[in-house]
Short mmCIF file of C-alpha atoms and ligand atoms in Angstrom, two decimals:
data_model
loop_
_atom_site.label_atom_id
_atom_site.label_comp_id
_atom_site.label_asym_id
_atom_site.label_seq_id
_atom_site.Cartn_x
_atom_site.Cartn_y
_atom_site.Cartn_z
CA MET A 206 -19.49 -17.25 -10.09
CA LYS A 207 -20.44 -13.60 -9.55
CA LEU A 208 -18.59 -12.39 -6.49
CA LEU A 209 -19.31 -9.20 -4.56
CA SER A 210 -16.27 -7.99 -2.60
CA ILE A 211 -16.10 -5.48 0.20
CA GLU A 212 -13.21 -3.59 1.82
CA THR A 213 -13.63 -1.14 4.72
CA SER A 214 -10.56 -1.80 6.88
CA CYS A 215 -9.29 1.80 6.94
CA ASP A 216 -10.36 4.95 5.10
CA ASP A 217 -11.51 3.55 1.76
CA THR A 218 -15.00 2.21 1.25
CA ALA A 219 -14.63 -0.16 -1.69
CA ILE A 220 -17.11 -2.49 -3.34
CA SER A 221 -16.66 -4.47 -6.53
CA VAL A 222 -18.26 -7.29 -8.46
CA MET A 223 -16.25 -9.78 -10.50
CA GLU A 224 -17.07 -12.84 -12.52
CA ALA A 225 -14.63 -15.45 -11.21
CA LYS A 226 -13.91 -18.88 -12.64
CA GLY A 227 -11.28 -21.61 -12.79
CA SER A 228 -9.30 -23.56 -10.23
CA ILE A 229 -7.12 -22.46 -7.35
CA THR A 230 -4.01 -22.49 -9.55
CA ASN A 231 -5.70 -21.32 -12.71
CA ALA A 232 -8.31 -18.71 -11.78
CA SER A 233 -9.53 -15.94 -14.04
CA PHE A 234 -11.60 -12.84 -13.37
CA ARG A 235 -13.65 -10.22 -15.16
CA VAL A 236 -14.40 -6.92 -13.44
CA LEU A 237 -18.09 -6.04 -13.70
CA ALA A 238 -18.12 -3.09 -11.31
CA ASN A 239 -15.47 -1.40 -9.21
CA ASN A 240 -16.62 1.40 -6.91
CA SER A 241 -14.71 3.12 -4.16
CA ASN A 242 -14.79 6.24 -2.08
CA SER A 243 -11.65 7.65 -0.55
CA GLN A 244 -12.10 9.64 2.66
CA ILE A 245 -8.78 11.50 2.36
CA ASN A 246 -10.39 14.97 2.34
CA ILE A 247 -12.31 14.21 5.52
CA HIS A 248 -9.20 13.13 7.44
CA ILE A 249 -6.84 15.89 6.22
CA PRO A 250 -7.69 18.28 9.10
CA TYR A 251 -6.75 15.55 11.61
CA GLY A 252 -3.46 14.69 9.89
CA GLY A 253 -4.40 10.98 9.88
CA VAL A 254 -7.35 8.61 9.85
CA TYR A 255 -9.86 9.53 12.56
CA PRO A 256 -11.54 6.15 13.22
CA VAL A 257 -14.97 7.40 14.39
CA LEU A 258 -15.29 9.61 11.32
CA ALA A 259 -14.06 6.80 9.07
CA LYS A 260 -16.74 4.48 10.44
CA ARG A 261 -19.43 7.12 9.91
CA GLU A 262 -18.32 7.65 6.31
CA HIS A 263 -18.29 3.90 5.60
CA ILE A 264 -21.87 3.62 6.88
CA LYS A 265 -22.96 6.60 4.79
CA ASN A 266 -21.24 5.55 1.57
CA PHE A 267 -21.68 1.80 1.61
CA PRO A 268 -25.31 1.67 0.36
CA ILE A 269 -24.59 4.26 -2.36
CA LEU A 270 -21.60 2.35 -3.72
CA LEU A 271 -23.36 -1.00 -3.43
CA GLU A 272 -26.53 0.06 -5.19
CA ASP A 273 -24.51 1.60 -8.00
CA ALA A 274 -22.32 -1.50 -8.34
CA LEU A 275 -25.35 -3.77 -8.60
CA LYS A 276 -26.96 -1.48 -11.13
CA LYS A 277 -23.82 -1.66 -13.27
CA VAL A 278 -23.81 -5.44 -13.07
CA LYS A 279 -27.50 -5.73 -13.88
CA LEU A 280 -27.41 -3.27 -16.75
CA GLY A 281 -23.98 -4.35 -17.93
CA LEU A 282 -22.70 -0.79 -17.48
CA ASP A 283 -19.25 -2.09 -16.68
CA ASN A 284 -17.02 0.52 -15.08
CA LYS A 285 -18.91 3.79 -15.66
CA PRO A 286 -18.18 6.41 -12.99
CA ILE A 287 -20.69 6.58 -10.19
CA ASP A 288 -23.41 9.25 -10.43
CA PRO A 289 -23.94 10.46 -6.84
CA VAL A 290 -27.03 12.51 -7.70
CA ARG A 291 -28.92 9.63 -9.26
CA SER A 292 -27.77 7.08 -6.67
CA ARG A 293 -30.31 7.23 -3.91
CA GLY A 294 -28.15 5.17 -1.61
CA SER A 295 -30.95 3.15 -0.10
CA LEU A 296 -30.97 -0.58 0.42
CA ARG A 297 -34.41 -0.79 -1.21
CA ALA A 298 -33.11 -2.11 -4.49
CA LEU A 299 -31.13 -4.82 -2.74
CA ALA A 300 -33.91 -7.23 -1.87
CA THR A 301 -32.74 -9.64 -4.56
CA SER A 302 -29.19 -10.81 -5.12
CA ASN A 303 -29.04 -9.57 -8.74
CA GLY A 304 -27.23 -12.80 -9.61
CA ILE A 305 -24.50 -12.45 -6.93
CA ASP A 306 -23.33 -15.94 -5.91
CA ALA A 307 -21.06 -15.10 -2.95
CA ILE A 308 -19.74 -12.21 -0.90
CA ALA A 309 -16.08 -11.69 0.12
CA VAL A 310 -15.32 -9.25 2.91
CA THR A 311 -12.21 -8.09 4.78
CA TYR A 312 -12.39 -9.09 8.46
CA GLY A 313 -8.89 -7.97 9.53
CA PRO A 314 -6.36 -6.59 10.12
CA GLY A 315 -7.33 -2.93 10.29
CA LEU A 316 -9.39 -0.50 12.35
CA GLU A 317 -11.92 -2.70 14.09
CA MET A 318 -14.76 -0.21 14.08
CA CYS A 319 -14.30 0.20 10.31
CA LEU A 320 -13.99 -3.53 9.65
CA TRP A 321 -17.27 -4.07 11.49
CA VAL A 322 -19.16 -1.83 9.06
CA GLY A 323 -18.23 -3.96 6.04
CA LEU A 324 -18.72 -7.14 7.98
CA VAL A 325 -22.20 -6.27 9.27
CA PHE A 326 -23.40 -5.15 5.82
CA ALA A 327 -21.88 -8.28 4.25
CA GLN A 328 -23.45 -10.60 6.80
CA ASP A 329 -26.82 -8.96 6.37
CA LEU A 330 -26.71 -9.23 2.58
CA ALA A 331 -25.47 -12.84 2.67
CA LYS A 332 -28.43 -13.74 4.85
CA LYS A 333 -30.93 -11.82 2.74
CA TRP A 334 -29.62 -13.24 -0.53
CA ASP A 335 -28.84 -16.67 0.91
CA VAL A 336 -25.30 -16.75 -0.47
CA PRO A 337 -21.96 -17.74 1.15
CA LEU A 338 -19.88 -15.22 3.03
CA ILE A 339 -16.10 -15.51 2.56
CA LEU A 340 -13.84 -13.88 5.15
CA VAL A 341 -10.63 -12.39 3.76
CA ASN A 342 -7.38 -11.31 5.41
CA HIS A 343 -6.56 -7.82 4.11
CA MET A 344 -2.81 -8.66 3.86
CA GLU A 345 -3.52 -11.74 1.74
CA GLY A 346 -5.58 -9.38 -0.42
CA HIS A 347 -2.52 -7.14 -0.88
CA ILE A 348 -0.45 -10.17 -1.94
CA PHE A 349 -2.99 -11.05 -4.65
CA SER A 350 -3.33 -7.40 -5.73
CA VAL A 351 -0.30 -7.89 -8.01
CA PHE A 352 -2.39 -10.08 -10.32
CA GLY A 353 -5.36 -7.71 -10.60
CA LYS A 354 -6.48 -5.02 -13.00
CA ASN A 355 -9.09 -2.44 -12.14
CA LYS A 356 -11.12 -3.15 -15.26
CA GLY A 357 -11.53 -5.82 -17.90
CA LYS A 358 -10.23 -9.38 -17.59
CA PHE A 359 -7.20 -10.84 -15.86
CA LYS A 360 -6.00 -14.20 -14.67
CA ILE A 361 -3.59 -15.55 -12.10
CA PRO A 362 -0.51 -16.70 -14.02
CA LYS A 363 1.68 -19.64 -13.06
CA VAL A 364 3.98 -18.36 -10.33
CA LYS A 365 7.18 -20.08 -9.30
CA LEU A 366 7.61 -21.01 -5.63
CA PRO A 367 8.99 -20.13 -3.18
CA ILE A 368 7.53 -16.65 -3.27
CA LEU A 369 8.81 -13.90 -1.01
CA SER A 370 6.41 -11.06 -0.35
CA LEU A 371 7.31 -7.66 1.04
CA LEU A 372 4.12 -6.10 2.40
CA VAL A 373 4.42 -2.39 3.04
CA SER A 374 1.44 -0.32 4.13
CA GLY A 375 0.29 2.17 6.73
CA GLY A 376 -0.14 -0.55 9.32
CA HIS A 377 2.31 -3.26 8.25
CA THR A 378 5.87 -3.96 7.16
CA GLN A 379 6.34 -7.69 6.76
CA LEU A 380 8.42 -10.17 4.84
CA VAL A 381 6.27 -13.18 4.12
CA LEU A 382 7.56 -16.49 2.77
CA ILE A 383 5.23 -18.61 0.65
CA LYS A 384 6.68 -22.07 0.14
CA LYS A 385 3.31 -23.59 -0.74
CA TRP A 386 0.55 -21.76 -2.59
CA MET A 387 -1.59 -19.83 -0.08
CA GLN A 388 0.43 -20.83 2.98
CA TYR A 389 2.19 -17.98 4.72
CA GLU A 390 5.11 -17.65 7.09
CA ILE A 391 6.06 -14.22 8.41
CA ILE A 392 9.89 -14.29 8.47
CA GLY A 393 10.39 -10.66 9.47
CA GLU A 394 8.43 -7.57 10.37
CA THR A 395 8.71 -4.15 11.88
CA LEU A 396 9.35 -4.04 15.60
CA ASP A 397 7.67 -0.64 15.93
CA ASP A 398 6.22 1.68 13.25
CA ALA A 399 5.12 0.47 9.82
CA VAL A 400 7.04 2.09 6.98
CA GLY A 401 3.91 3.84 5.62
CA GLU A 402 3.23 5.17 9.11
CA ALA A 403 6.80 6.56 9.23
CA PHE A 404 6.27 8.28 5.85
CA ASP A 405 3.02 9.78 7.16
CA LYS A 406 4.57 10.95 10.46
CA VAL A 407 7.64 12.47 8.81
CA ALA A 408 5.31 14.27 6.38
CA ARG A 409 3.41 15.69 9.33
CA MET A 410 6.70 16.87 10.90
CA LEU A 411 7.49 18.62 7.62
CA ASP A 412 4.06 20.24 7.64
CA LEU A 413 2.91 18.31 4.57
CA PRO A 414 -0.73 17.23 4.28
CA TYR A 415 -2.07 13.71 4.94
CA PRO A 416 -1.54 11.13 3.49
CA GLY A 417 2.14 11.89 3.72
CA GLY A 418 3.63 8.99 1.75
CA PRO A 419 2.87 10.39 -1.71
CA GLN A 420 3.87 13.91 -0.59
CA ILE A 421 7.28 12.85 0.74
CA SER A 422 7.79 10.73 -2.33
CA LYS A 423 6.97 13.67 -4.66
CA LEU A 424 9.42 16.02 -2.89
CA ALA A 425 12.09 13.33 -2.81
CA GLU A 426 11.68 12.53 -6.52
CA GLU A 427 11.99 16.22 -7.45
CA GLU A 428 15.07 16.67 -5.27
CA ARG A 429 16.65 13.47 -6.64
CA ALA A 430 16.10 14.69 -10.19
CA LYS A 431 17.62 18.08 -9.31
CA GLU A 432 20.70 16.49 -7.76
CA LYS A 433 21.15 14.17 -10.73
CA GLN A 434 20.89 17.13 -13.08
CA SER A 435 23.55 19.12 -11.11
CA LEU A 436 25.79 16.08 -11.15
CA ARG A 437 25.38 15.78 -14.91
CA GLU A 438 26.26 19.45 -15.35
CA ILE A 439 29.34 19.15 -13.17
CA GLU A 440 30.44 16.08 -15.12
CA LYS A 441 29.85 17.88 -18.40
CA GLN A 442 31.86 20.89 -17.25
CA SER A 443 34.72 18.77 -15.99
CA PHE A 444 34.70 16.82 -19.27
CA LEU A 445 34.98 20.11 -21.13
CA GLY A 446 37.76 21.14 -18.75
CA VAL A 447 35.82 24.21 -17.60
CA SER A 448 36.15 23.66 -13.84
CA GLN A 449 37.26 21.35 -11.05
CA ALA A 450 40.72 21.41 -12.52
CA ASP A 451 42.34 20.18 -9.35
CA GLU A 452 39.47 18.10 -8.01
CA PRO A 453 39.44 14.33 -8.64
CA ARG A 454 36.43 13.39 -10.77
CA GLY A 455 34.91 10.94 -8.27
CA SER A 456 34.59 13.61 -5.63
CA ALA A 457 32.40 15.85 -7.78
CA LYS A 458 29.17 16.47 -5.89
CA PRO A 459 26.00 18.14 -7.08
CA ALA A 460 26.04 21.86 -6.35
CA GLY A 461 22.91 21.61 -4.19
CA VAL A 462 24.46 19.06 -1.87
CA ASP A 463 27.76 20.94 -1.56
CA SER A 464 26.17 24.25 -0.80
CA ASP A 465 23.82 22.76 1.70
CA PRO A 466 26.21 21.70 4.50
CA GLU A 467 27.71 25.18 4.35
CA LYS A 468 24.32 26.76 4.67
CA ILE A 469 23.10 24.60 7.53
CA GLY A 470 26.42 23.69 9.10
CA PHE A 471 26.31 19.92 8.40
CA SER A 472 25.11 17.53 5.75
CA ILE A 473 21.78 15.79 6.11
CA SER A 474 22.31 12.17 6.94
CA LEU A 475 19.84 9.85 8.66
CA PRO A 476 20.32 6.41 10.20
CA ARG A 477 19.36 3.09 8.56
CA PRO A 478 18.04 1.20 11.61
CA MET A 479 18.68 -2.57 11.73
CA LEU A 480 20.25 -2.51 8.27
CA HIS A 481 22.92 -4.99 9.36
CA SER A 482 20.95 -7.01 11.90
CA LYS A 483 21.06 -10.75 11.25
CA ASN A 484 17.28 -11.22 11.15
CA PHE A 485 14.64 -9.98 8.70
CA ASP A 486 13.02 -7.49 11.04
CA PHE A 487 12.72 -3.75 10.51
CA SER A 488 12.50 -0.66 12.70
CA PHE A 489 11.34 2.76 11.58
CA SER A 490 10.69 4.55 14.83
CA GLY A 491 14.35 5.61 15.34
CA LEU A 492 14.52 6.95 11.80
CA LYS A 493 11.37 8.98 12.39
CA THR A 494 12.80 10.35 15.68
CA ALA A 495 16.06 11.23 13.94
CA VAL A 496 14.03 13.38 11.52
CA LEU A 497 12.31 15.04 14.47
CA TYR A 498 15.66 15.94 16.10
CA LEU A 499 17.04 17.12 12.79
CA ILE A 500 14.10 19.47 12.26
CA ARG A 501 14.45 20.74 15.84
CA LYS A 502 18.12 21.42 15.23
CA LEU A 503 17.57 23.20 11.93
CA ALA A 504 14.48 25.09 13.03
CA PRO A 505 14.17 25.16 16.83
CA PRO A 506 10.64 25.62 18.20
CA GLU A 507 11.67 29.03 19.68
CA ILE A 508 12.16 30.42 16.18
CA GLY A 509 8.96 28.96 14.79
CA GLY A 510 9.84 25.29 14.18
CA VAL A 511 9.18 23.66 10.83
CA LYS A 512 7.43 26.77 9.47
CA HIS A 513 10.88 28.36 9.52
CA LEU A 514 12.39 25.67 7.26
CA ASP A 515 12.93 26.63 3.65
CA GLU A 516 11.44 24.44 0.92
CA GLU A 517 14.83 23.25 -0.30
CA THR A 518 15.85 21.93 3.11
CA LYS A 519 12.45 20.22 3.48
CA SER A 520 12.99 18.51 0.14
CA LYS A 521 16.47 17.38 1.16
CA ILE A 522 15.10 15.88 4.39
CA ALA A 523 12.34 14.12 2.41
CA LEU A 524 14.96 12.72 0.02
CA GLU A 525 17.29 11.47 2.74
CA PHE A 526 14.36 9.97 4.70
CA GLU A 527 13.07 8.15 1.61
CA ASN A 528 16.56 6.91 0.75
CA ALA A 529 17.05 5.58 4.28
CA ALA A 530 13.64 3.88 4.58
CA ILE A 531 13.81 2.28 1.14
CA GLU A 532 17.41 1.12 1.66
CA CYS A 533 16.28 -0.78 4.79
CA LEU A 534 13.41 -2.44 2.90
CA VAL A 535 15.44 -3.34 -0.16
CA SER A 536 18.49 -4.62 1.69
CA LYS A 537 16.53 -6.99 3.96
CA THR A 538 14.43 -8.21 1.05
CA ALA A 539 17.54 -8.97 -1.02
CA LYS A 540 19.03 -10.95 1.88
CA ALA A 541 15.80 -12.91 2.34
CA ILE A 542 15.62 -13.73 -1.39
CA GLU A 543 19.09 -15.18 -1.17
CA LYS A 544 18.57 -17.11 2.05
CA TYR A 545 15.28 -18.73 0.97
CA GLY A 546 16.06 -19.07 -2.73
CA ALA A 547 12.90 -17.16 -3.66
CA LYS A 548 11.95 -17.42 -7.35
CA THR A 549 9.26 -14.74 -7.19
CA LEU A 550 9.15 -11.47 -5.28
CA ILE A 551 5.82 -9.76 -4.64
CA VAL A 552 5.96 -6.19 -3.33
CA ALA A 553 2.53 -4.93 -2.30
CA GLY A 554 0.61 -2.52 -0.03
CA GLY A 555 0.19 1.26 -0.20
CA VAL A 556 3.94 1.97 -0.08
CA ALA A 557 4.44 -0.26 -3.16
CA ALA A 558 3.28 2.82 -5.10
CA ASN A 559 6.61 4.43 -4.20
CA GLN A 560 8.69 4.90 -7.35
CA HIS A 561 12.06 4.83 -5.60
CA LEU A 562 11.18 1.50 -3.95
CA ARG A 563 10.21 0.11 -7.36
CA ASN A 564 13.43 1.32 -8.98
CA GLU A 565 15.74 0.11 -6.20
CA MET A 566 14.03 -3.26 -5.96
CA LYS A 567 14.48 -3.77 -9.71
CA LYS A 568 18.20 -3.05 -9.32
CA VAL A 569 18.85 -5.66 -6.62
CA VAL A 570 16.58 -8.46 -7.78
CA GLY A 571 18.48 -10.65 -10.19
CA ARG A 572 17.14 -11.91 -13.51
CA LYS A 573 16.30 -15.25 -11.94
CA VAL A 574 13.66 -13.72 -9.69
CA LYS A 575 10.32 -12.64 -11.14
CA LEU A 576 9.40 -9.28 -9.60
CA LEU A 577 5.71 -8.41 -9.26
CA PHE A 578 4.17 -5.09 -8.21
CA PRO A 579 0.51 -4.09 -8.26
CA THR A 580 -0.60 -1.41 -10.71
CA GLN A 581 -0.57 2.07 -9.14
CA GLU A 582 -4.38 1.88 -8.76
CA LEU A 583 -4.25 -1.42 -6.90
CA SER A 584 -1.29 -0.54 -4.61
CA GLY A 585 -3.56 1.11 -2.08
CA ASP A 586 -6.57 -0.47 -0.44
CA ASN A 587 -9.18 -1.78 -2.87
CA SER A 588 -11.88 -4.41 -3.02
CA LEU A 589 -10.71 -6.23 -6.16
CA MET A 590 -7.79 -7.72 -4.22
CA ILE A 591 -10.31 -8.89 -1.60
CA GLY A 592 -12.36 -10.49 -4.36
CA ILE A 593 -9.34 -12.36 -5.76
CA ALA A 594 -8.25 -13.62 -2.32
CA GLY A 595 -11.91 -14.36 -1.50
CA TYR A 596 -12.45 -16.54 -4.56
CA LEU A 597 -9.22 -18.49 -4.03
CA ASN A 598 -10.04 -19.04 -0.35
CA TYR A 599 -13.52 -20.19 -1.27
CA LEU A 600 -11.92 -22.87 -3.48
CA LYS A 601 -9.19 -23.67 -0.92
CA ASN A 602 -11.73 -24.23 1.85
CA LYS A 603 -13.70 -26.49 -0.50
CA LYS A 604 -16.52 -23.99 -0.78
CA LYS A 605 -17.27 -24.17 2.94
CA PHE A 606 -18.06 -20.89 4.62
CA PRO A 607 -17.90 -19.74 8.24
CA LYS A 608 -20.74 -20.21 10.70
CA SER A 609 -22.46 -17.00 11.69
CA ALA A 610 -21.23 -17.17 15.29
CA SER A 611 -17.57 -17.29 14.25
CA ILE A 612 -17.77 -14.14 12.15
CA LYS A 613 -15.85 -11.41 13.96
CA ALA A 614 -13.67 -8.49 12.95
CA ASN A 615 -10.07 -8.96 14.03
CA GLY A 616 -7.99 -5.79 13.99
CA ASN A 617 -4.76 -7.75 14.63
CA LEU A 618 -5.33 -10.68 12.30
CA ARG A 619 -2.08 -12.31 11.12
CA LEU A 620 -1.22 -14.26 8.00
CA LYS A 621 -0.63 -17.98 8.38
O1 KG4 B 1004 -2.23 -0.31 1.97
P1 KG4 B 1004 -2.66 1.08 2.26
O2 KG4 B 1004 -3.45 1.82 1.22
O3 KG4 B 1004 -3.49 1.14 3.58
C1 KG4 B 1004 -3.18 0.33 4.68
O4 KG4 B 1004 -3.57 -0.86 4.65
O5 KG4 B 1004 -2.47 0.86 5.56
O6 KG4 B 1004 -1.33 1.91 2.62
C2 KG4 B 1004 -1.40 3.27 2.97
C3 KG4 B 1004 0.01 3.77 3.22
C4 KG4 B 1004 0.02 5.17 3.82
O7 KG4 B 1004 0.90 5.18 4.91
C5 KG4 B 1004 0.55 6.02 2.67
O8 KG4 B 1004 1.22 7.18 3.09
C6 KG4 B 1004 1.49 5.05 2.00
O9 KG4 B 1004 0.76 3.83 2.00
N1 KG4 B 1004 1.81 5.45 0.62
C7 KG4 B 1004 3.07 5.75 0.21
C8 KG4 B 1004 2.96 6.13 -1.15
N2 KG4 B 1004 1.66 6.04 -1.52
C9 KG4 B 1004 0.96 5.63 -0.41
N3 KG4 B 1004 4.25 5.73 0.86
C10 KG4 B 1004 5.36 6.08 0.16
N4 KG4 B 1004 5.34 6.47 -1.12
C11 KG4 B 1004 4.18 6.50 -1.82
N5 KG4 B 1004 4.18 6.88 -3.11
ZN1 ZN B 1005 -3.85 -2.00 3.03
#
C-alpha cells in the first residue's frame, strides 16, 4: 500500500510517502518522498519551542510539503529536494488521492496545538480521498525509527524478544519493556525533566543557542578530545622519563583538568541523581540546578553572570554535565537489561543522536544483546517513523481504523 505519513508534534513539519508491504513481523518499505521543515531558526530567539508560532508554521508549511511530496510520488521524482519557489503550497492539486491508500498521523504525545494541525489536515484528506486514517503514538514511532532509512528500501528484520527500549527526547526519558511484539510496558521514566530538556536548559544557562543538545554535545566532545590528548602526552612524557619522576603513573591527570581547579578554586563535579536508586526511574532536575549553582558560583550575577565565563570553563561544564546525564541513562539501562534478560536494546529519540551516549552504551551492552540506534537523520522527529509504526498498527488492528468522533490529539499519550 502507498502510505502518507504526517508528524507535527513539536517543531518539525514532516510528511512522507512510503510503499509498504508484508506482514506485521516481516514488513518492508520503500521511501517515495520524504519532506520536512525544521522551525529551529524561528524558535532560536525564544530559546525553545514557542507553541503558538510552531502551530502557525505547521499550518503554513503543511500544504507546501504535501503538494511537493505528492508530486514526487506521481512523477516518480523520489527524494529530490523541495523547490519552494515552484511549490505553490495550495491544496488545489490534492483533490485526488494520487494513489495514496492510507494516512498515518501522530496524535500524541506532544504539543497539543501542534498535534491538532497534523490531525485536522489528515482527517480532512482521509475524508476527501476516502482512505483510512491510522493514529500513531509518537513514542512508538521513535522505537521503530531504528529500522528506517531516509531514502530507498528497508525492512524490519527479525528482532529477538524481550526488547528493552530507552527513549530519550525533549519531552521523554523512558525505559520501555517489550516482551511481546508491539506491546509496551514502561518500567521506568523521569520523575521531572526529560534528559533532552535538561540538555536544552543547561545550554541556555551557558548562553548557547537553541536547540541546546547538539551544542552541549559538540563542546563536550571537543573538551573530551582535548583531555584525552593531554593525557596521551603526559603518558608519553612519563614513558620517556621526561617528567612526573616522583608521581605514580595512575595519578597522571590531563594538564587542562589539573590547572582548572587551581584557576577556579575547585574541580567541576556534578551529581548523578538516582544513579543508585533501586528502580528504573531517572531525575534530571537536580543535575540542571547543580549546573545553575555552579555557574552562579563561578560567575556571580553581580559580575555579569555567564557572560563572564571563559570558553574553556563553559566547555568543562558541558563535558561534566554530559558525562553525568549519560552515566545515569547508561547505568539504569544496563541494570534493566540484566533484570529483564533483554536480548535487544533500542535507543531512540532526539538524544539518541548523542555520540557519547552511543559510545558508552556500546561499552556496557554485552555481545549477547543486539544494540539498535536510529541513523543520525532519523534520531530526531520525522514522519518515516510514523509511517512504519502506522503500517504495523494498521495490520495489528486488522485494518480497522478509528471512528471520526474518537479522533483527538492527546498531548500526554502513553505507550501501552
Ligand atoms: O525526539 P526529538 O527530536 O523531539 C522530541 O520529541 O522532543 O528530541 C529533541 C531533543 C532536544 O532536547 C535536543 O536538544 C535533543 O533531542 N538532542 C540532543 C542531541 N541532538 C538532539 N541531545 C544531546 N545530544 C545531541 N547530540
Ligand atoms: Zn520526538
